[in-house]
Coordinates of N, CA and C in Angstrom, one line a residue:
M79 N 118.4 135.3 102.3 CA 119.3 134.1 102.5 C 120.3 133.7 102.9
S80 N 120.3 132.9 103.9 CA 121.8 132.6 104.0 C 122.1 131.3 103.7
K81 N 123.4 131.2 102.5 CA 123.7 129.6 102.2 C 124.1 128.6 102.9
G82 N 124.2 128.9 104.4 CA 125.0 127.9 105.2 C 125.9 127.6 105.4
Y83 N 126.6 126.3 105.6 CA 128.0 126.0 105.2 C 128.0 124.9 104.8
S84 N 129.0 124.5 103.7 CA 128.9 123.0 103.0 C 130.4 122.6 102.5
C85 N 130.5 121.4 102.8 CA 132.0 121.0 102.6 C 131.7 119.6 101.8
V86 N 132.7 119.3 100.9 CA 132.5 118.1 100.1 C 133.8 116.8 100.7
G87 N 133.3 115.7 101.1 CA 134.3 114.7 101.0 C 134.2 113.8 100.4
L88 N 135.4 113.5 99.8 CA 135.7 112.2 98.8 C 136.3 111.0 99.0
F89 N 135.4 109.9 99.3 CA 136.4 108.6 99.5 C 137.2 107.9 98.7
N90 N 138.4 108.4 98.8 CA 139.1 107.3 97.4 C 138.8 107.8 96.2
P91 N 139.0 108.9 96.0 CA 138.5 109.1 94.4 C 139.6 108.6 93.1
K92 N 139.2 107.9 92.2 CA 139.9 107.5 91.2 C 140.8 108.3 90.5
T93 N 139.7 109.2 89.8 CA 140.3 110.3 88.6 C 140.1 111.3 88.6
P94 N 141.7 112.2 88.4 CA 142.0 113.7 88.1 C 140.4 114.2 87.4
E95 N 139.6 113.6 86.6 CA 139.0 114.7 85.6 C 137.8 114.5 86.1
N96 N 137.5 113.8 87.5 CA 136.0 114.0 88.4 C 136.7 114.8 89.8
V97 N 137.6 114.6 90.0 CA 138.2 115.5 91.2 C 137.7 116.9 90.7
G98 N 138.5 117.5 89.5 CA 139.3 118.5 88.9 C 137.4 119.2 88.9
S99 N 136.5 118.3 88.1 CA 134.8 118.8 88.0 C 134.1 118.9 89.3
V100 N 134.7 117.9 90.2 CA 134.1 118.3 91.9 C 134.6 119.6 92.4
M101 N 135.8 120.2 91.8 CA 136.0 121.9 92.1 C 135.2 122.4 91.6
R102 N 135.2 122.2 90.3 CA 134.7 123.0 89.3 C 133.4 123.3 90.4
A103 N 132.7 122.6 90.6 CA 131.2 122.4 91.0 C 131.0 122.8 92.7
A104 N 132.5 122.9 93.2 CA 132.2 123.6 94.5 C 132.7 125.0 94.4
G105 N 133.3 125.4 93.9 CA 133.1 126.7 93.3 C 131.7 127.6 92.5
C106 N 131.2 126.7 91.7 CA 129.5 127.0 91.2 C 128.8 127.3 92.5
Y107 N 128.8 126.6 93.2 CA 128.0 126.2 95.0 C 128.3 126.8 96.0
G108 N 129.2 127.2 95.8 CA 129.8 128.2 97.4 C 130.3 127.0 98.2
V109 N 130.8 126.1 97.9 CA 131.2 125.0 99.1 C 132.4 125.9 99.4
N110 N 132.5 125.2 100.8 CA 133.7 125.8 101.6 C 135.4 125.6 101.6
S111 N 135.0 124.2 101.4 CA 136.1 123.2 101.3 C 136.1 121.9 100.6
V112 N 137.0 121.0 100.2 CA 136.6 119.6 99.5 C 138.1 118.6 100.5
F113 N 137.6 117.6 100.8 CA 138.4 116.9 101.5 C 138.4 115.6 101.0
Y114 N 139.5 115.2 100.8 CA 139.6 113.5 100.1 C 140.7 112.5 100.8
T115 N 140.0 111.5 100.8 CA 141.2 110.4 101.3 C 141.5 109.5 100.4
G116 N 142.6 108.7 100.2 CA 143.6 108.0 99.9 C 144.3 108.4 99.0
T117 N 145.4 107.5 98.1 CA 146.5 107.8 97.5 C 145.9 107.7 96.0
R118 N 145.1 107.2 95.0 CA 145.0 107.3 93.5 C 144.5 108.9 93.1
Y119 N 143.8 109.8 93.8 CA 144.1 111.3 93.0 C 145.4 111.6 93.4
D120 N 146.3 111.5 94.3 CA 147.7 111.7 94.5 C 148.3 111.7 93.4
L121 N 148.3 110.5 93.1 CA 149.2 109.8 91.8 C 148.7 110.2 90.4
A122 N 147.4 110.8 90.0 CA 147.1 111.6 89.2 C 146.5 112.8 89.3
K123 N 147.0 113.8 90.5 CA 146.4 115.2 90.2 C 147.5 115.9 89.5
K124 N 148.6 115.7 88.5 CA 149.1 116.3 88.0 C 148.1 116.3 86.4
F125 N 147.1 115.4 86.1 CA 146.5 115.8 85.1 C 144.7 116.6 85.4
C126 N 145.4 117.1 87.0 CA 143.6 117.6 87.0 C 142.9 118.5 85.7
T127 N 141.6 118.7 85.8 CA 140.7 119.3 85.2 C 140.1 120.4 85.8
D128 N 140.4 121.1 87.0 CA 139.9 122.3 87.6 C 140.3 123.2 86.7
T129 N 139.8 123.2 85.5 CA 140.1 124.5 84.6 C 139.6 126.1 85.0
K130 N 138.8 126.0 86.1 CA 138.6 127.3 86.3 C 139.8 127.6 87.6
N131 N 140.7 126.6 88.1 CA 141.7 126.7 89.2 C 141.1 127.4 90.5
V132 N 139.7 126.9 91.1 CA 139.2 126.6 91.9 C 140.0 126.5 93.3
Y133 N 140.9 125.3 93.1 CA 141.6 125.1 94.1 C 142.8 126.4 94.8
Q134 N 142.6 127.5 94.2 CA 143.2 128.8 94.4 C 142.5 129.5 95.8
D135 N 140.9 129.0 95.6 CA 139.8 130.0 96.6 C 139.5 128.9 97.3
I136 N 139.3 127.5 97.3 CA 138.2 126.9 97.7 C 139.6 125.6 98.3
P137 N 140.2 125.4 99.3 CA 141.1 124.4 99.7 C 140.4 123.0 99.5
L138 N 141.4 122.2 98.7 CA 141.4 120.4 98.1 C 142.6 120.1 99.5
I139 N 142.1 119.4 100.3 CA 142.9 118.6 101.3 C 142.9 117.5 101.5
G140 N 144.2 116.6 101.3 CA 144.5 115.1 101.5 C 144.2 114.6 103.0
V141 N 143.6 114.0 103.8 CA 143.0 113.7 104.5 C 143.3 111.8 104.7
Q142 N 143.8 111.5 105.9 CA 143.5 109.9 106.5 C 142.2 109.4 106.4
D143 N 141.0 110.3 107.3 CA 140.2 109.8 107.6 C 139.4 110.8 107.4
L144 N 137.9 110.5 106.7 CA 137.1 112.1 106.8 C 136.6 112.3 108.1
K145 N 136.5 110.7 109.3 CA 135.6 111.3 110.2 C 136.3 112.3 111.0
D146 N 137.4 111.9 110.8 CA 138.7 113.0 112.1 C 138.4 114.4 111.6
I147 N 138.1 115.1 110.6 CA 138.0 116.7 110.1 C 136.8 116.5 109.6
I148 N 135.8 116.2 110.5 CA 134.4 116.9 110.5 C 134.2 117.9 110.5
P149 N 133.8 119.0 109.6 CA 134.1 120.4 110.2 C 133.1 120.7 111.4
H150 N 133.3 121.8 112.2 CA 132.4 122.2 113.5 C 131.2 122.3 113.0
D151 N 130.2 121.6 113.7 CA 129.1 122.0 113.6 C 128.3 121.6 112.2
C152 N 129.0 120.5 111.6 CA 128.4 120.1 110.5 C 127.7 118.8 110.7
V153 N 126.9 118.6 110.1 CA 125.9 117.5 109.6 C 126.7 116.5 108.5
P154 N 127.4 115.0 108.9 CA 127.8 114.3 108.0 C 126.7 113.5 107.0
V155 N 126.7 113.5 105.9 CA 125.7 113.1 105.1 C 126.4 112.5 103.8
A156 N 125.9 111.2 104.2 CA 126.8 110.0 103.1 C 125.5 110.4 101.9
V157 N 126.5 110.2 100.3 CA 125.8 109.9 99.3 C 126.0 109.0 98.7
D158 N 125.3 107.8 98.5 CA 125.4 106.7 98.0 C 124.1 106.1 97.4
L159 N 124.3 105.5 96.5 CA 123.1 104.7 96.2 C 122.9 103.1 96.7
I160 N 122.6 103.1 98.4 CA 122.4 102.4 98.8 C 121.0 101.8 99.6
E161 N 120.7 100.6 99.6 CA 119.6 100.3 100.1 C 119.6 101.1 101.7
G162 N 118.3 101.3 101.9 CA 117.6 102.5 103.2 C 118.1 104.0 103.0
A163 N 118.9 104.2 101.8 CA 119.2 105.8 101.7 C 117.7 106.6 101.2
K164 N 117.8 108.2 101.4 CA 116.7 108.9 101.5 C 116.5 109.0 99.9
P165 N 115.9 109.2 99.3 CA 115.7 110.2 98.1 C 116.2 111.6 97.9
L166 N 116.6 112.0 97.4 CA 116.8 113.4 97.3 C 115.6 114.6 97.0
P167 N 114.4 114.1 96.4 CA 113.8 115.2 96.2 C 113.3 115.0 97.5
D168 N 113.0 114.3 98.5 CA 112.5 114.3 99.7 C 113.4 115.0 101.0
Y169 N 114.5 114.8 100.4 CA 115.5 115.3 101.5 C 115.3 116.7 101.7
K170 N 115.9 117.1 103.3 CA 115.8 118.9 103.9 C 117.4 118.6 104.2
H171 N 118.0 119.8 103.5 CA 119.3 119.7 103.7 C 119.7 120.6 105.1
P172 N 120.8 119.6 105.7 CA 121.2 120.5 107.1 C 121.7 122.1 106.6
K173 N 121.7 123.2 107.5 CA 122.1 124.3 107.8 C 123.6 124.3 107.2
R174 N 124.6 123.5 107.9 CA 125.9 123.1 107.8 C 126.0 121.7 107.6
A175 N 126.6 121.2 106.7 CA 126.9 120.0 105.8 C 127.8 119.6 105.2
F176 N 128.3 118.1 105.7 CA 129.3 118.0 105.4 C 129.1 116.2 104.5
Y177 N 128.9 116.7 102.8 CA 128.6 115.8 101.9 C 129.8 115.0 101.8
I178 N 129.5 113.4 102.0 CA 130.3 112.6 101.2 C 129.9 111.4 100.8
F179 N 131.2 111.7 99.4 CA 130.6 111.0 98.3 C 131.6 109.6 97.6
G180 N 131.2 108.6 97.5 CA 131.7 107.5 97.7 C 133.2 107.6 96.3
P181 N 133.6 106.4 95.9 CA 134.7 106.5 94.8 C 133.4 106.0 93.6
E182 N 134.6 106.3 92.1 CA 133.8 106.0 91.1 C 133.4 104.5 90.9
D183 N 134.4 103.8 91.3 CA 134.0 102.2 91.4 C 133.9 101.5 92.3
N184 N 132.9 102.4 93.1 CA 132.6 101.2 94.6 C 131.7 102.1 95.3
T185 N 131.6 101.7 96.4 CA 130.7 102.2 97.2 C 131.3 102.8 98.7
L186 N 130.6 103.7 99.4 CA 130.9 103.8 100.8 C 131.0 102.4 101.9
K187 N 132.0 102.9 102.7 CA 132.4 101.9 103.4 C 131.3 101.8 104.3
K188 N 130.6 100.6 105.2 CA 129.9 100.8 106.4 C 130.3 101.7 107.3
E189 N 131.5 101.7 107.6 CA 132.0 102.5 108.6 C 132.3 103.9 108.3
I190 N 131.9 104.6 107.2 CA 131.6 105.7 106.5 C 129.7 106.2 107.0
T191 N 129.3 105.4 106.7 CA 127.7 105.5 106.9 C 127.3 105.4 108.2
D192 N 128.3 104.8 108.7 CA 127.8 104.8 110.3 C 127.8 105.8 110.9
F193 N 129.2 106.5 110.3 CA 129.1 107.6 111.3 C 128.3 109.3 110.6
C194 N 127.9 108.9 109.7 CA 126.7 110.0 108.9 C 125.2 109.9 109.7
R195 N 125.0 111.4 109.7 CA 123.6 110.8 109.9 C 122.7 110.4 109.5
E196 N 122.9 110.9 108.1 CA 122.0 110.5 107.1 C 122.9 110.0 105.7
T197 N 121.9 109.1 104.9 CA 122.6 108.5 103.6 C 121.3 109.3 102.6
I198 N 121.9 109.1 101.3 CA 120.7 110.0 100.7 C 121.3 109.6 98.9
Y199 N 119.9 109.2 98.0 CA 120.9 109.5 96.9 C 120.3 109.9 95.8
V200 N 120.6 109.7 94.6 CA 119.7 110.7 93.5 C 119.3 109.5 92.7
P201 N 117.7 109.8 92.7 CA 117.1 108.3 92.4 C 117.5 108.7 90.6
T202 N 118.3 107.4 90.4 CA 118.1 107.4 88.8 C 118.5 105.8 88.5
T203 N 118.4 105.4 86.9 CA 118.7 104.3 86.6 C 119.9 104.0 86.3
G204 N 120.9 103.1 87.6 CA 121.8 103.0 87.5 C 123.0 104.0 88.3
C205 N 124.2 103.7 88.7 CA 124.9 105.2 89.7 C 125.3 106.4 88.3
M206 N 125.4 107.3 89.1 CA 125.7 108.6 88.2 C 127.3 108.5 88.9
N207 N 128.5 109.2 87.6 CA 129.4 109.8 87.7 C 129.5 110.8 89.0
L208 N 130.7 110.6 89.5 CA 131.2 110.9 90.7 C 131.1 112.9 90.9
A209 N 131.5 113.3 89.3 CA 131.3 114.5 89.9 C 129.9 114.8 89.2
A210 N 129.0 114.1 88.6 CA 128.0 114.5 88.2 C 126.6 114.6 89.6
A211 N 127.2 113.3 90.5 CA 126.4 113.3 91.6 C 126.5 114.6 92.8
V212 N 128.0 114.9 92.8 CA 128.2 116.5 93.5 C 127.6 117.3 93.3
N213 N 127.4 117.5 91.5 CA 126.8 118.7 90.8 C 124.8 118.6 91.0
V214 N 124.5 117.6 91.3 CA 123.2 117.1 91.4 C 122.8 117.8 92.8
I215 N 123.4 117.3 94.0 CA 123.4 117.3 95.2 C 123.6 118.8 95.9
L216 N 124.9 119.5 95.1 CA 125.1 121.0 95.5 C 123.9 121.7 94.5
Y217 N 123.3 121.5 93.7 CA 122.2 121.7 93.1 C 120.8 122.0 93.8
D218 N 120.6 121.0 93.9 CA 119.5 120.7 95.0 C 119.1 121.6 96.2
R219 N 120.7 121.8 97.4 CA 120.5 122.5 98.2 C 120.5 123.5 98.0
M220 N 121.1 124.0 96.8 CA 121.0 125.7 96.1 C 119.3 126.1 96.3
A221 N 119.2 125.1 95.4 CA 117.8 125.4 94.7 C 116.3 125.5 95.7
K222 N 116.6 124.4 96.8 CA 115.4 124.2 97.8 C 116.1 125.4 98.7
G223 N 116.7 126.5 98.6 CA 117.4 126.9 99.7 C 116.2 127.3 100.8
D224 N 115.3 128.6 101.3 CA 114.7 128.5 102.7 C 113.6 127.6 102.6
N225 N 113.1 127.3 101.3 CA 111.7 127.0 100.9 C 111.6 125.6 101.2
F226 N 112.4 124.3 101.0 CA 112.6 123.1 101.4 C 114.1 122.7 102.0
S227 N 114.4 123.5 102.9 CA 115.5 123.1 103.1 C 115.3 123.5 104.9
N228 N 116.5 123.0 105.7 CA 116.7 123.2 107.5 C 118.1 124.6 107.0
H229 N 118.5 124.9 105.8 CA 119.9 126.2 105.8 C 119.4 127.4 105.9
K230 N 118.6 127.8 106.9 CA 118.4 129.3 106.7 C 119.1 130.3 107.1

């Protein structure tokens, strides 16, 4: 089974704890790179909780606009608890995916969801922590594998 290719985009993440935990998840699930926008993380990154130092193996790159850095042939997928989003249990992941997550204290802007091919959400009661959502999406991608996914 080929694991495909996946990247994570973080729109204006707020806390270094969540970004550190996202990096740890990226290492656990074979993510190729992580991009982020905004300045809040830059101000707080000295407090990073990437306890496995995954940043040494997986690039964590600050960018101006996530739309401008969609990796070649990747399908941009917004992850947000908004109306019209597809529930994760029914979702087939693309072979090459760029998952974009909103900040801990807000939602993705329409300008982001508009350029994403799909928007998915994790069915929960209330919203999840950013790092928890990243872990769930990446685990689902791995767990579905070739049987329930497009990433063969």
